[in-house]
Amino acid sequence: MQSKFRVTFGAVAGFLVCCLAMAGCGKKPAAKPPAGPPEVGVITVKTQRVAITTELPGRTAPYLVAEVRPQVSGIIKKRVFTEGSDVKAGQVLYQIDPATYQAAYASAKASEARAEANLIPARLKMERYKDLVKIKAVSQQDYDDAFASFKQAEADVASTKAAVETARINLAYTKITAPISGRIGRSTVTDGALVTANQAAALATIQQFDSMYVDITQSSADLLRLKRTLSSGLLKKGGAAQAPVRLMLEDGTPYPLEGTLKFSDVTVDQSTGSVTLRCIFPNPKQLLLPGMFVRAVVQEGVNEQAILMPQRGVTRNPSGSAMVMVVGAEEKAEPRVIKVERTVGDNWLVSDGLKTGDRVILEGTQKARPGTPVKAVPFGTKPAEGAPAAAATQPTPTTGSKK
C-alpha cells in the first residue's frame, strides 16, 4: 500500500514541475522604461517697454455747477422752466413781482431829472460871476459861493444817476436768470413763495455735463514711491503731455472715451493720508452723472527695460518670498528668489532676481526637482514620443497677491 502511494505522489509532483517549467519558458521579461531627464517647458527672459498704470477709486463731479439764488426780495410770480430740462445761460427761470422795484426805478429817474434841472442855473450863475469877478463887479467870495453851488449840483446829478442805475439793476434782478448753461434740477419753491436776497437755500441747481471731473485719491506713500522711481530713472514720464486716464464704470464696463490728468492736490488729507488727483473726461452723451463711483486707470510712466513673468510660473517659498524655477548652465533645475513689484495684466513685473536670457520653467515644475537634470523645450511645445507623460503635465502654481 505504501509503495502505491509513493508512486502516485511522485507522478503528481512530476506533473506540477513540468507545468511550472512550461509556464516559466513562455513568460518574457518586462521591458524597462527608457531613462532620460524629463522635459520642461521654458520661456526665455527678455526686457520690453511697458506702460506702468495704477487703478484708483474716484467719484465724478460736474464740470460746472451753479446754485440759483435770488438777489432781491419778493414774491415768486411765476416759474418759467421745466424741472430736469437743459437751460441756456441768461435764460429766465423765475419772475419776482416787479411792482415795487418799478416804482423805485421811476422815483430814481425823477430825482435824476430834478438834479439835472438844478444844475443849469448853478452853472449859469457860476459863469456870470466868473466874468464879473474879473472887473471887480462882485466879490471873490460871491464867485467862490457860486462855484461851490455848481459843483454841488454836479455831484447831485452823479448821485442820482447812480441811484437810477441801482434801481434799474434791482428791477432786472426780479427776473432770475440761469448763470450757466446746463441741466437744471428740481425747484425748491413754487409760485407765490416769498424769497429773500442772497438767502441760504438755493432755488435750483444747474450742472454742466458736457465734460466731467473725476476726483480720485492716491495714498501719499504711493506718491512718494512714484517720485523715487522717476528720480532713479527706472521709470520715465510718458511725455510732456498730460497723463492719459482710462475709466471703469460701476458695472465693470470701460468708459469709451479717454480723459487726462489735470492736477494733483498739494495737501495730504490728515484723516486718510491721501492726496486728491483731478481728471477731466469728455461726456458728449452724458453717460457720466455727478456722484458716480468709478475706477480710474492712470498711466504713471513707462519702464523701458521691464521684465514680465507669467503668474503661473511664480510660486511662494515658506518665508513668503516669490520664486521661480530656472534651468541653469548645466541643464539642471534650480530655484531662484525674485522680487515682484505689481501685476501687469496676467504677469508679474519683476524688479530683481532675473536677467535677460534666463530660462524660466512654466511646464513640468513637479518633475523639476532642484539640482536634477531636465530637458528644456520652448513653452507650449508638445512632448516628444516616448517622453514621460508626467513631464508634459501643466502645474497649477500658487501666485502671489496683487501688490
Coordinates of N, CA, C and O in Angstrom, one line a residue, residues 201-362:
A201 N -30.8 129.0 1.2 CA -31.4 127.9 0.4 C -31.4 128.3 -1.1 O -31.9 129.4 -1.4
A202 N -30.9 127.4 -1.9 CA -30.9 127.7 -3.4 C -32.3 127.3 -3.9 O -33.0 126.4 -3.4
L203 N -32.7 128.1 -4.9 CA -34.0 127.9 -5.6 C -33.9 126.6 -6.5 O -34.9 125.9 -6.6
A204 N -32.7 126.4 -7.1 CA -32.5 125.3 -8.0 C -31.0 125.2 -8.2 O -30.2 126.1 -7.9
T205 N -30.6 124.1 -8.8 CA -29.1 123.9 -9.1 C -29.0 123.5 -10.6 O -29.7 122.6 -11.1
I206 N -28.0 124.1 -11.2 CA -27.7 123.8 -12.6 C -26.3 123.2 -12.7 O -25.4 123.7 -12.0
Q207 N -26.2 122.1 -13.4 CA -25.0 121.4 -13.5 C -24.7 121.2 -15.0 O -25.6 120.8 -15.8
Q208 N -23.4 121.3 -15.4 CA -23.0 121.2 -16.8 C -22.3 119.8 -16.9 O -21.3 119.5 -16.2
F209 N -22.8 119.0 -17.9 CA -22.4 117.6 -18.0 C -21.5 117.4 -19.3 O -21.1 116.2 -19.5
D210 N -21.3 118.4 -20.1 CA -20.6 118.1 -21.4 C -19.2 117.6 -21.1 O -18.7 116.8 -21.9
S211 N -18.6 118.0 -20.0 CA -17.3 117.5 -19.5 C -17.5 117.2 -18.1 O -18.3 117.9 -17.4
M212 N -16.8 116.2 -17.6 CA -17.0 115.8 -16.2 C -15.6 115.7 -15.5 O -14.6 115.2 -16.1
Y213 N -15.6 116.1 -14.3 CA -14.4 115.9 -13.4 C -14.5 114.5 -12.8 O -15.6 114.1 -12.4
V214 N -13.4 113.9 -12.6 CA -13.3 112.6 -11.8 C -12.2 112.9 -10.7 O -11.0 113.0 -11.1
D215 N -12.6 112.9 -9.5 CA -11.7 113.1 -8.3 C -11.3 111.8 -7.8 O -12.2 111.1 -7.2
I216 N -10.0 111.4 -7.9 CA -9.5 110.1 -7.4 C -8.5 110.4 -6.3 O -7.9 111.5 -6.2
T217 N -8.4 109.4 -5.4 CA -7.5 109.5 -4.3 C -6.3 108.5 -4.4 O -6.5 107.4 -4.9
Q218 N -5.1 109.0 -4.0 CA -3.9 108.2 -4.0 C -3.2 108.4 -2.7 O -3.1 109.5 -2.2
S219 N -2.7 107.3 -2.1 CA -2.0 107.4 -0.8 C -0.7 108.2 -1.0 O -0.1 108.1 -2.1
S220 N -0.4 108.9 0.0 CA 0.9 109.7 0.0 C 2.1 108.7 -0.2 O 3.1 109.1 -0.8
A221 N 2.0 107.5 0.4 CA 3.1 106.6 0.3 C 3.3 106.2 -1.2 O 4.5 106.1 -1.6
D222 N 2.3 105.9 -1.9 CA 2.4 105.5 -3.3 C 2.9 106.7 -4.1 O 3.7 106.5 -5.1
L223 N 2.5 107.9 -3.7 CA 3.0 109.1 -4.4 C 4.5 109.3 -4.2 O 5.3 109.6 -5.2
L224 N 5.0 109.0 -3.0 CA 6.4 109.1 -2.7 C 7.2 108.0 -3.5 O 8.3 108.3 -4.0
R225 N 6.6 106.8 -3.5 CA 7.3 105.7 -4.3 C 7.4 106.1 -5.8 O 8.4 105.8 -6.4
L226 N 6.3 106.7 -6.3 CA 6.4 107.0 -7.7 C 7.5 108.1 -8.0 O 8.2 108.0 -8.9
K227 N 7.6 109.1 -7.1 CA 8.6 110.1 -7.3 C 10.0 109.5 -7.2 O 10.9 109.9 -7.9
R228 N 10.2 108.6 -6.3 CA 11.5 107.9 -6.1 C 11.9 107.1 -7.4 O 13.0 107.2 -7.9
T229 N 10.9 106.4 -7.9 CA 11.1 105.6 -9.1 C 11.4 106.5 -10.3 O 12.3 106.2 -11.1
L230 N 10.7 107.7 -10.4 CA 11.0 108.6 -11.5 C 12.4 109.2 -11.4 O 13.1 109.4 -12.3
S231 N 12.8 109.6 -10.1 CA 14.1 110.2 -9.9 C 15.2 109.2 -10.2 O 16.3 109.6 -10.6
S232 N 15.0 107.9 -9.9 CA 16.0 106.9 -10.1 C 16.3 106.6 -11.6 O 17.3 106.0 -12.0
G233 N 15.3 107.0 -12.5 CA 15.5 106.7 -13.9 C 14.9 105.4 -14.3 O 14.9 105.2 -15.6
L234 N 14.5 104.6 -13.4 CA 13.9 103.3 -13.8 C 12.6 103.5 -14.5 O 12.3 102.8 -15.5
L235 N 11.8 104.5 -14.1 CA 10.6 104.8 -14.7 C 10.6 106.2 -15.3 O 11.1 107.1 -14.7
K236 N 10.2 106.3 -16.5 CA 10.2 107.6 -17.2 C 8.8 108.1 -17.5 O 7.9 107.3 -17.6
K237 N 8.7 109.4 -17.5 CA 7.4 110.0 -17.8 C 7.0 109.7 -19.2 O 7.8 109.6 -20.1
G238 N 5.7 109.7 -19.4 CA 5.2 109.3 -20.7 C 5.3 110.4 -21.8 O 5.1 110.2 -22.9
G239 N 5.7 111.6 -21.4 CA 5.9 112.7 -22.3 C 5.5 114.0 -21.7 O 5.1 114.1 -20.6
A240 N 5.6 115.1 -22.5 CA 5.3 116.4 -22.0 C 3.8 116.6 -21.8 O 3.3 117.4 -21.1
A241 N 3.0 115.8 -22.6 CA 1.6 116.0 -22.5 C 1.0 115.5 -21.2 O 1.7 114.7 -20.5
Q242 N -0.2 115.8 -20.9 CA -0.8 115.4 -19.6 C -1.0 113.9 -19.7 O -1.3 113.3 -20.7
A243 N -1.0 113.3 -18.5 CA -1.1 111.8 -18.5 C -2.5 111.4 -18.9 O -3.5 111.9 -18.4
P244 N -2.6 110.4 -19.8 CA -3.9 109.8 -20.1 C -4.5 109.0 -19.0 O -3.8 108.3 -18.3
V245 N -5.8 109.0 -18.9 CA -6.5 108.3 -17.9 C -7.7 107.5 -18.6 O -8.4 108.1 -19.4
R246 N -7.8 106.2 -18.2 CA -9.0 105.5 -18.6 C -9.9 105.2 -17.4 O -9.5 105.3 -16.3
L247 N -11.2 104.9 -17.7 CA -12.2 104.9 -16.7 C -12.9 103.6 -16.7 O -13.3 103.1 -17.8
M248 N -13.2 103.0 -15.6 CA -14.0 101.8 -15.4 C -15.3 102.2 -14.6 O -15.2 102.8 -13.6
L249 N -16.5 101.9 -15.2 CA -17.7 102.3 -14.6 C -18.1 101.4 -13.5 O -17.4 100.4 -13.2
E250 N -19.2 101.7 -12.8 CA -19.6 100.9 -11.6 C -19.9 99.5 -11.9 O -19.7 98.6 -11.1
D251 N -20.4 99.2 -13.2 CA -20.8 97.8 -13.5 C -19.6 97.1 -14.1 O -19.8 96.0 -14.6
G252 N -18.4 97.7 -14.1 CA -17.2 97.0 -14.6 C -16.9 97.2 -16.1 O -15.9 96.7 -16.6
T253 N -17.8 97.9 -16.8 CA -17.6 98.2 -18.2 C -16.7 99.4 -18.4 O -16.7 100.3 -17.6
P254 N -15.8 99.4 -19.4 CA -14.9 100.5 -19.6 C -15.6 101.7 -20.2 O -16.5 101.5 -21.1
Y255 N -15.3 102.9 -19.8 CA -15.8 104.1 -20.4 C -15.1 104.3 -21.8 O -13.9 104.2 -21.9
P256 N -15.9 104.6 -22.9 CA -15.3 104.5 -24.2 C -14.3 105.7 -24.5 O -13.4 105.5 -25.4
L257 N -14.4 106.8 -23.8 CA -13.5 108.0 -24.1 C -12.4 108.1 -23.0 O -12.6 107.8 -21.9
E258 N -11.3 108.6 -23.5 CA -10.1 108.7 -22.6 C -10.1 110.1 -22.1 O -10.4 111.1 -22.7
G259 N -9.6 110.3 -20.8 CA -9.5 111.5 -20.2 C -8.1 111.9 -19.9 O -7.1 111.2 -20.3
T260 N -7.8 113.0 -19.3 CA -6.5 113.5 -18.9 C -6.4 113.9 -17.5 O -7.4 114.3 -16.9
L261 N -5.2 113.7 -16.9 CA -5.0 114.1 -15.5 C -4.6 115.6 -15.5 O -3.7 116.0 -16.1
K262 N -5.5 116.4 -14.8 CA -5.3 117.8 -14.7 C -4.3 118.3 -13.7 O -3.3 119.0 -14.0
F263 N -4.4 117.9 -12.5 CA -3.5 118.3 -11.4 C -3.6 117.4 -10.2 O -4.6 116.6 -10.1
S264 N -2.6 117.5 -9.3 CA -2.6 116.8 -8.1 C -2.7 117.8 -6.9 O -2.1 118.9 -7.0
D265 N -3.5 117.5 -5.9 CA -3.6 118.4 -4.8 C -2.3 118.5 -4.1 O -1.4 117.6 -4.1
V266 N -2.1 119.7 -3.4 CA -0.8 120.0 -2.8 C -0.9 119.7 -1.3 O 0.1 119.9 -0.6
T267 N -2.0 119.2 -0.8 CA -2.1 118.9 0.6 C -2.6 117.5 0.8 O -3.4 117.0 0.1
V268 N -2.0 116.8 1.9 CA -2.3 115.5 2.2 C -3.4 115.5 3.2 O -3.4 116.2 4.2
D269 N -4.5 114.8 3.0 CA -5.6 114.7 3.9 C -5.1 114.0 5.2 O -4.7 112.8 5.2
Q270 N -5.2 114.7 6.3 CA -4.7 114.1 7.6 C -5.5 112.9 8.1 O -4.9 112.0 8.7
S271 N -6.8 112.8 7.7 CA -7.6 111.7 8.2 C -7.4 110.4 7.4 O -7.5 109.3 7.9
T272 N -7.0 110.6 6.1 CA -6.9 109.4 5.3 C -5.4 109.2 4.8 O -5.1 108.1 4.3
G273 N -4.6 110.2 4.9 CA -3.2 110.0 4.4 C -3.1 109.9 2.9 O -2.2 109.3 2.4
S274 N -4.0 110.6 2.2 CA -4.1 110.5 0.7 C -4.1 111.9 0.1 O -4.5 112.9 0.8
V275 N -3.8 112.0 -1.2 CA -3.9 113.2 -1.9 C -5.0 113.0 -3.0 O -5.2 111.9 -3.4
T276 N -5.6 114.1 -3.5 CA -6.6 114.0 -4.5 C -6.0 114.4 -5.9 O -5.3 115.4 -6.0
L277 N -6.3 113.5 -6.8 CA -6.0 113.8 -8.2 C -7.3 114.1 -9.0 O -8.3 113.4 -8.8
R278 N -7.2 115.1 -9.8 CA -8.4 115.5 -10.6 C -8.2 115.2 -12.1 O -7.2 115.7 -12.7
C279 N -9.1 114.5 -12.7 CA -9.1 114.2 -14.1 C -10.3 114.8 -14.8 O -11.3 115.1 -14.1
I280 N -10.2 115.0 -16.1 CA -11.3 115.6 -16.8 C -11.6 114.6 -18.0 O -10.7 114.2 -18.7
F281 N -12.9 114.3 -18.2 CA -13.3 113.4 -19.3 C -14.4 114.1 -20.1 O -15.3 114.8 -19.6
P282 N -14.3 113.9 -21.4 CA -15.5 114.4 -22.3 C -16.7 113.5 -22.0 O -16.6 112.3 -21.8
N283 N -17.9 114.1 -22.1 CA -19.1 113.4 -21.8 C -20.2 113.9 -22.7 O -21.3 114.4 -22.3
P284 N -20.0 113.6 -24.0 CA -21.0 114.2 -25.0 C -22.3 113.5 -24.9 O -23.3 114.1 -25.2
K285 N -22.4 112.2 -24.5 CA -23.7 111.5 -24.4 C -24.2 111.5 -23.0 O -25.2 110.9 -22.8
Q286 N -23.5 112.3 -22.1 CA -24.0 112.4 -20.7 C -24.2 111.1 -20.1 O -25.1 110.8 -19.3
L287 N -23.2 110.1 -20.4 CA -23.3 108.8 -19.7 C -22.8 108.9 -18.3 O -23.3 108.2 -17.4
L288 N -21.9 109.8 -18.0 CA -21.4 110.1 -16.6 C -22.3 111.1 -15.9 O -22.7 112.1 -16.5
L289 N -22.7 110.7 -14.7 CA -23.6 111.6 -13.9 C -22.8 112.0 -12.6 O -22.0 111.2 -12.1
P290 N -23.1 113.1 -12.0 CA -22.4 113.5 -10.8 C -22.6 112.5 -9.7 O -23.7 112.0 -9.5
G291 N -21.5 112.2 -8.9 CA -21.6 111.3 -7.8 C -21.4 109.9 -8.1 O -21.5 109.0 -7.2
M292 N -21.2 109.5 -9.3 CA -21.0 108.1 -9.7 C -19.6 107.6 -9.1 O -18.6 108.3 -9.1
F293 N -19.6 106.3 -8.6 CA -18.3 105.7 -8.2 C -17.7 105.0 -9.4 O -18.3 104.3 -10.1
V294 N -16.4 105.4 -9.7 CA -15.7 104.8 -10.8 C -14.3 104.4 -10.3 O -13.9 104.7 -9.2
R295 N -13.6 103.7 -11.2 CA -12.2 103.4 -11.0 C -11.4 103.9 -12.2 O -11.7 103.6 -13.3
A296 N -10.4 104.7 -11.9 CA -9.6 105.4 -12.9 C -8.3 104.6 -13.1 O -7.6 104.3 -12.1
V297 N -7.9 104.4 -14.3 CA -6.6 103.7 -14.6 C -5.7 104.8 -15.1 O -5.8 105.3 -16.2
V298 N -4.7 105.2 -14.3 CA -3.8 106.3 -14.5 C -2.5 105.8 -15.0 O -1.9 104.9 -14.3
Q299 N -1.9 106.3 -16.1 CA -0.6 105.9 -16.5 C 0.4 106.7 -15.8 O 0.5 108.0 -15.9
E300 N 1.2 106.0 -15.0 CA 2.3 106.7 -14.2 C 3.5 107.0 -15.0 O 4.2 108.0 -14.7
G301 N 3.9 106.2 -15.9 CA 5.1 106.4 -16.7 C 5.4 105.1 -17.5 O 4.5 104.3 -17.7
V302 N 6.6 105.1 -18.1 CA 7.0 104.0 -19.0 C 8.3 103.4 -18.5 O 9.2 104.1 -18.2
N303 N 8.3 102.0 -18.3 CA 9.5 101.3 -18.0 C 10.1 100.7 -19.2 O 9.5 99.8 -19.9
E304 N 11.2 101.2 -19.7 CA 11.8 100.8 -20.9 C 12.5 99.5 -20.8 O 12.7 98.8 -21.9
Q305 N 12.9 99.0 -19.7 CA 13.6 97.7 -19.5 C 12.8 96.8 -18.5 O 13.4 96.3 -17.6
A306 N 11.5 96.7 -18.7 CA 10.7 95.9 -17.8 C 10.8 94.4 -18.1 O 11.0 94.0 -19.3
I307 N 10.8 93.6 -17.1 CA 10.8 92.1 -17.2 C 9.4 91.6 -16.6 O 9.1 91.9 -15.5
L308 N 8.6 91.0 -17.5 CA 7.3 90.5 -17.1 C 7.4 88.9 -17.0 O 8.0 88.3 -17.9
M309 N 6.8 88.4 -16.0 CA 6.8 87.0 -15.8 C 5.4 86.5 -15.6 O 4.6 87.0 -14.8
P310 N 4.9 85.5 -16.4 CA 3.6 85.0 -16.2 C 3.3 84.5 -14.7 O 4.2 83.9 -14.1
Q311 N 2.2 84.8 -14.2 CA 1.9 84.5 -12.8 C 1.9 82.9 -12.6 O 2.2 82.5 -11.5
R312 N 1.6 82.1 -13.6 CA 1.6 80.7 -13.4 C 3.0 80.1 -13.1 O 3.1 79.0 -12.6
G313 N 4.0 80.9 -13.4 CA 5.4 80.4 -13.2 C 6.0 80.9 -11.9 O 7.1 80.6 -11.6
V314 N 5.2 81.7 -11.1 CA 5.7 82.2 -9.9 C 5.1 81.5 -8.7 O 3.8 81.4 -8.7
T315 N 5.8 81.0 -7.7 CA 5.3 80.4 -6.5 C 5.9 81.2 -5.3 O 6.6 82.2 -5.5
R316 N 5.5 80.7 -4.2 CA 6.0 81.3 -2.9 C 6.7 80.3 -2.1 O 6.2 79.2 -1.9
N317 N 7.8 80.7 -1.5 CA 8.5 79.8 -0.6 C 7.9 79.9 0.8 O 7.1 80.7 1.0
P318 N 8.4 79.0 1.7 CA 7.8 79.1 3.1 C 7.9 80.5 3.8 O 7.0 80.8 4.6
S319 N 8.9 81.3 3.4 CA 9.0 82.6 4.0 C 8.1 83.6 3.3 O 8.1 84.8 3.8
G320 N 7.4 83.2 2.3 CA 6.5 84.2 1.6 C 7.2 84.9 0.4 O 6.5 85.7 -0.3
S321 N 8.4 84.7 0.1 CA 9.1 85.4 -1.0 C 8.7 84.7 -2.3 O 8.5 83.5 -2.4
A322 N 8.6 85.5 -3.4 CA 8.3 85.0 -4.7 C 9.5 84.3 -5.2 O 10.7 84.7 -5.0
M323 N 9.3 83.1 -5.9 CA 10.4 82.4 -6.5 C 9.9 81.7 -7.8 O 8.7 81.5 -8.0
V324 N 10.9 81.4 -8.6 CA 10.7 80.7 -9.9 C 11.7 79.5 -10.0 O 12.7 79.5 -9.3
M325 N 11.4 78.6 -10.9 CA 12.4 77.5 -11.2 C 13.0 77.9 -12.5 O 12.3 78.1 -13.5
V326 N 14.3 77.9 -12.6 CA 15.1 78.2 -13.8 C 15.9 77.0 -14.2 O 16.3 76.2 -13.4
V327 N 16.3 77.0 -15.5 CA 17.2 75.9 -16.0 C 18.6 76.6 -16.0 O 18.9 77.6 -16.7
G328 N 19.5 76.0 -15.2 CA 20.9 76.5 -15.0 C 21.8 76.2 -16.2 O 21.4 75.6 -17.2
A329 N 23.0 76.6 -16.0 CA 24.0 76.4 -17.1 C 24.3 74.9 -17.4 O 24.5 74.5 -18.5
E330 N 24.1 74.1 -16.4 CA 24.4 72.6 -16.6 C 23.1 71.9 -16.9 O 23.0 70.7 -16.7
E331 N 22.1 72.6 -17.3 CA 20.8 72.0 -17.7 C 20.2 71.3 -16.5 O 19.5 70.3 -16.6
K332 N 20.3 71.9 -15.3 CA 19.7 71.4 -14.1 C 18.8 72.5 -13.6 O 19.0 73.7 -13.7
A333 N 17.7 72.0 -13.0 CA 16.7 72.9 -12.4 C 17.2 73.5 -11.1 O 17.8 72.8 -10.3
E334 N 17.0 74.8 -10.9 CA 17.4 75.4 -9.7 C 16.4 76.5 -9.3 O 15.9 77.2 -10.2
P335 N 16.1 76.7 -8.0 CA 15.1 77.7 -7.6 C 15.8 79.1 -7.6 O 17.0 79.2 -7.4
R336 N 15.0 80.1 -7.9 CA 15.5 81.5 -7.9 C 14.5 82.4 -7.2 O 13.4 82.5 -7.6
V337 N 15.0 83.0 -6.2 CA 14.1 84.0 -5.5 C 14.1 85.3 -6.2 O 15.2 85.8 -6.6
I338 N 12.9 85.9 -6.5 CA 12.8 87.1 -7.3 C 12.0 88.1 -6.4 O 11.4 87.8 -5.4
K339 N 12.1 89.4 -6.9 CA 11.3 90.4 -6.3 C 10.3 91.0 -7.3 O 10.7 91.4 -8.4
V340 N 9.0 91.0 -6.9 CA 8.0 91.4 -7.8 C 7.4 92.7 -7.3 O 7.3 92.9 -6.1
E341 N 7.1 93.7 -8.2 CA 6.5 95.0 -7.8 C 5.0 95.0 -7.8 O 4.4 95.4 -6.9
R342 N 4.4 94.6 -8.9 CA 3.0 94.6 -9.1 C 2.6 93.7 -10.3 O 3.5 93.2 -11.0
T343 N 1.3 93.6 -10.5 CA 0.8 92.8 -11.6 C 0.6 93.8 -12.8 O 0.1 94.9 -12.7
V344 N 0.9 93.3 -14.0 CA 0.6 94.0 -15.3 C -0.2 93.0 -16.1 O 0.4 92.1 -16.7
G345 N -1.5 93.1 -16.1 CA -2.3 92.1 -16.8 C -2.3 90.8 -16.0 O -2.5 90.7 -14.8
D346 N -1.9 89.7 -16.7 CA -1.7 88.4 -16.0 C -0.3 88.1 -15.8 O 0.1 86.9 -15.6
N347 N 0.6 89.1 -15.7 CA 2.0 88.9 -15.5 C 2.4 89.7 -14.2 O 1.8 90.6 -13.8
W348 N 3.6 89.2 -13.7 CA 4.2 89.9 -12.6 C 5.3 90.8 -13.2 O 6.0 90.4 -14.1
L349 N 5.4 92.0 -12.7 CA 6.5 92.9 -13.0 C 7.7 92.6 -12.1 O 7.6 92.9 -10.9
V350 N 8.8 92.0 -12.6 CA 9.9 91.6 -11.8 C 11.0 92.7 -11.8 O 11.4 93.3 -12.8
S351 N 11.4 93.1 -10.5 CA 12.3 94.2 -10.4 C 13.7 93.6 -10.0 O 14.7 94.4 -10.1
D352 N 13.8 92.4 -9.6 CA 15.1 91.8 -9.2 C 15.1 90.3 -9.2 O 14.0 89.7 -9.0
G353 N 16.2 89.7 -9.5 CA 16.3 88.2 -9.5 C 16.4 87.6 -10.8 O 16.8 86.4 -10.9
L354 N 16.0 88.2 -11.9 CA 16.0 87.7 -13.2 C 16.8 88.7 -14.1 O 16.7 89.9 -13.9
K355 N 17.4 88.1 -15.2 CA 18.1 88.9 -16.2 C 17.8 88.4 -17.6 O 17.3 87.2 -17.7
T356 N 18.1 89.1 -18.5 CA 17.9 88.7 -19.9 C 18.6 87.4 -20.2 O 19.8 87.3 -19.9
G357 N 17.9 86.5 -20.8 CA 18.5 85.2 -21.2 C 18.2 84.1 -20.2 O 18.4 82.9 -20.6
D358 N 17.7 84.4 -19.0 CA 17.4 83.3 -18.1 C 16.2 82.5 -18.7 O 15.3 83.0 -19.3
R359 N 16.2 81.2 -18.4 CA 15.2 80.3 -18.9 C 14.3 79.9 -17.6 O 14.8 79.2 -16.8
V360 N 13.1 80.3 -17.6 CA 12.2 80.0 -16.5 C 11.2 78.9 -16.9 O 10.7 78.9 -18.0
I361 N 11.1 77.9 -16.0 CA 10.2 76.8 -16.2 C 8.8 77.2 -15.9 O 8.4 77.6 -14.9
L362 N 7.9 76.9 -16.9 CA 6.5 77.1 -16.8 C 5.7 75.8 -16.8 O 4.6 75.7 -16.1

